[in-house]
Amino acid sequence: MKPNTPIVYTFSQGLEKLRRYCAYQERAQVEVRQRAYELGLREDEIEQALTQLIIEDFVNEERFARAYSRGKFRIKQWGKIKIKLGLKSKQLSDTCVRMGLSEIDEDEYLKVLHEIVEKKGKLYAISRGFERDLVNACT
């Protein structure tokens, strides 16, 4: 076999790999679909596998949006604008995006914003995805 030849998995093998992929961390449907393509599954198999993963609760876009928002805010200290763009890039619905952003505590958000402005400056805070009006309100 050539070194760059992709391995093509059977449906059951691919489904099991996708289960492990989803169990490792929360995934959006678009990420699971891409991984299924990489595993060599056909289009009809991908849709069938995705349906099965949703039924088994391995894939849940609301849960993904909430986990993504919490992680990007707490670990990377992203603002809501940048988080929203990240969620949209995962092709999530507006409802899921709103649910994800609702995970961010407003008091904690403002506290982090003030710390960033104090340490790094207003331009840095804006580049991290914080709202310009909130950044300008910081003194």
Coordinates of C-alpha atoms in Angstrom, one line a residue:
M1 CA 0.0 0.0 0.0
K2 CA 1.3 3.5 -0.9
P3 CA 2.0 5.8 2.1
N4 CA -0.5 8.5 1.1
T5 CA -3.4 6.1 0.3
P6 CA -6.3 6.8 2.7
I7 CA -7.6 3.8 4.7
V8 CA -11.3 3.2 3.8
Y9 CA -13.3 1.9 6.7
T10 CA -16.5 -0.2 6.7
F11 CA -19.6 1.5 8.0
S12 CA -19.4 -0.2 11.4
Q13 CA -15.7 0.5 11.7
G14 CA -16.2 4.1 10.8
L15 CA -19.1 4.5 13.2
E16 CA -17.0 3.1 16.0
K17 CA -14.2 5.5 15.2
L18 CA -16.6 8.4 15.1
R19 CA -18.1 7.4 18.5
R20 CA -14.6 7.5 20.0
Y21 CA -13.9 10.8 18.2
C22 CA -17.1 12.3 19.8
A23 CA -16.5 10.8 23.2
Y24 CA -13.1 12.5 23.5
Q25 CA -14.6 16.0 23.4
E26 CA -17.7 17.8 22.3
R27 CA -18.0 18.0 18.5
A28 CA -20.2 19.9 16.1
Q29 CA -21.9 18.1 13.2
V30 CA -19.7 19.7 10.7
E31 CA -16.6 18.4 12.5
V32 CA -18.0 14.9 12.6
R33 CA -19.0 15.0 9.0
Q34 CA -15.5 16.1 8.0
R35 CA -13.9 13.3 10.1
A36 CA -16.3 10.7 8.4
Y37 CA -15.1 11.9 5.0
E38 CA -11.5 11.4 6.2
L39 CA -12.4 7.9 7.3
G40 CA -13.6 7.1 3.7
L41 CA -17.3 6.8 4.4
R42 CA -19.7 7.4 1.6
E43 CA -22.2 10.3 1.7
D44 CA -25.2 8.0 2.5
E45 CA -23.1 6.3 5.3
I46 CA -22.1 9.6 6.7
E47 CA -25.7 10.8 7.1
Q48 CA -26.6 7.4 8.6
A49 CA -23.7 7.5 11.0
L50 CA -24.5 11.1 12.0
T51 CA -28.1 10.3 12.6
Q52 CA -27.0 7.3 14.8
L53 CA -24.6 9.5 16.8
I54 CA -27.3 12.1 17.4
I55 CA -29.7 9.4 18.6
E56 CA -27.0 8.0 20.9
D57 CA -26.3 11.5 22.1
F58 CA -22.7 11.5 21.0
V59 CA -23.4 14.6 19.0
N60 CA -25.5 17.5 20.5
E61 CA -25.0 20.9 19.0
E62 CA -26.5 22.8 21.9
R63 CA -24.1 21.0 24.3
F64 CA -21.3 21.7 21.9
A65 CA -22.1 25.4 21.8
R66 CA -22.2 25.7 25.5
A67 CA -18.9 23.8 26.0
Y68 CA -17.2 25.8 23.2
S69 CA -18.3 29.1 24.7
R70 CA -17.3 28.3 28.2
G71 CA -13.9 27.0 27.1
K72 CA -13.0 29.9 24.7
F73 CA -14.0 32.4 27.4
R74 CA -12.4 30.8 30.4
I75 CA -9.3 29.4 28.9
K76 CA -8.5 31.7 25.9
Q77 CA -10.3 34.7 27.3
W78 CA -12.1 35.4 24.1
G79 CA -14.9 38.0 23.9
K80 CA -18.4 37.3 22.8
I81 CA -17.8 38.6 19.2
K82 CA -15.0 36.2 18.6
I83 CA -16.8 33.3 20.3
K84 CA -19.9 34.0 18.1
L85 CA -17.8 33.9 15.0
G86 CA -16.3 30.6 16.0
L87 CA -19.7 29.1 16.6
K88 CA -20.9 30.4 13.3
S89 CA -17.9 28.8 11.6
K90 CA -19.1 25.5 12.9
Q91 CA -22.4 26.1 11.1
L92 CA -24.5 26.2 14.2
S93 CA -28.0 27.7 14.3
D94 CA -28.6 31.1 15.8
T95 CA -30.5 29.4 18.6
C96 CA -27.4 27.3 19.5
V97 CA -25.2 30.3 19.3
R98 CA -27.4 32.2 21.7
M99 CA -27.5 29.3 24.1
G100 CA -23.7 29.0 23.9
L101 CA -23.2 32.7 24.7
S102 CA -25.7 32.5 27.6
E103 CA -23.1 30.3 29.4
I104 CA -20.9 33.4 29.9
D105 CA -21.6 35.1 33.3
E106 CA -21.9 38.8 32.7
D107 CA -20.0 39.8 35.9
E108 CA -17.2 37.4 35.1
Y109 CA -17.1 38.7 31.6
L110 CA -16.8 42.3 32.7
K111 CA -14.1 41.4 35.2
V112 CA -12.0 39.6 32.6
L113 CA -12.5 42.5 30.2
H114 CA -11.3 45.1 32.8
E115 CA -8.2 42.9 33.6
I116 CA -7.4 42.6 29.9
V117 CA -7.7 46.4 29.3
E118 CA -5.6 47.1 32.4
K119 CA -2.8 44.7 31.4
K120 CA -2.8 44.7 27.6
G121 CA -4.8 47.8 26.5
K122 CA -8.1 48.5 24.7
L123 CA -6.9 47.5 21.2
Y124 CA -5.9 44.1 22.5
A125 CA -9.3 43.6 24.1
I126 CA -11.0 44.5 20.9
S127 CA -8.8 42.1 19.0
R128 CA -9.8 39.4 21.5
G129 CA -13.5 39.9 20.4
F130 CA -14.8 42.1 23.2
E131 CA -17.4 44.6 22.2
R132 CA -16.1 48.1 21.4
D133 CA -18.6 49.9 23.5
L134 CA -17.7 47.8 26.6
V135 CA -14.0 48.3 26.0
N136 CA -14.4 52.1 25.6
A137 CA -16.4 52.1 28.9
C138 CA -13.4 50.7 30.7
T139 CA -11.3 53.3 32.4

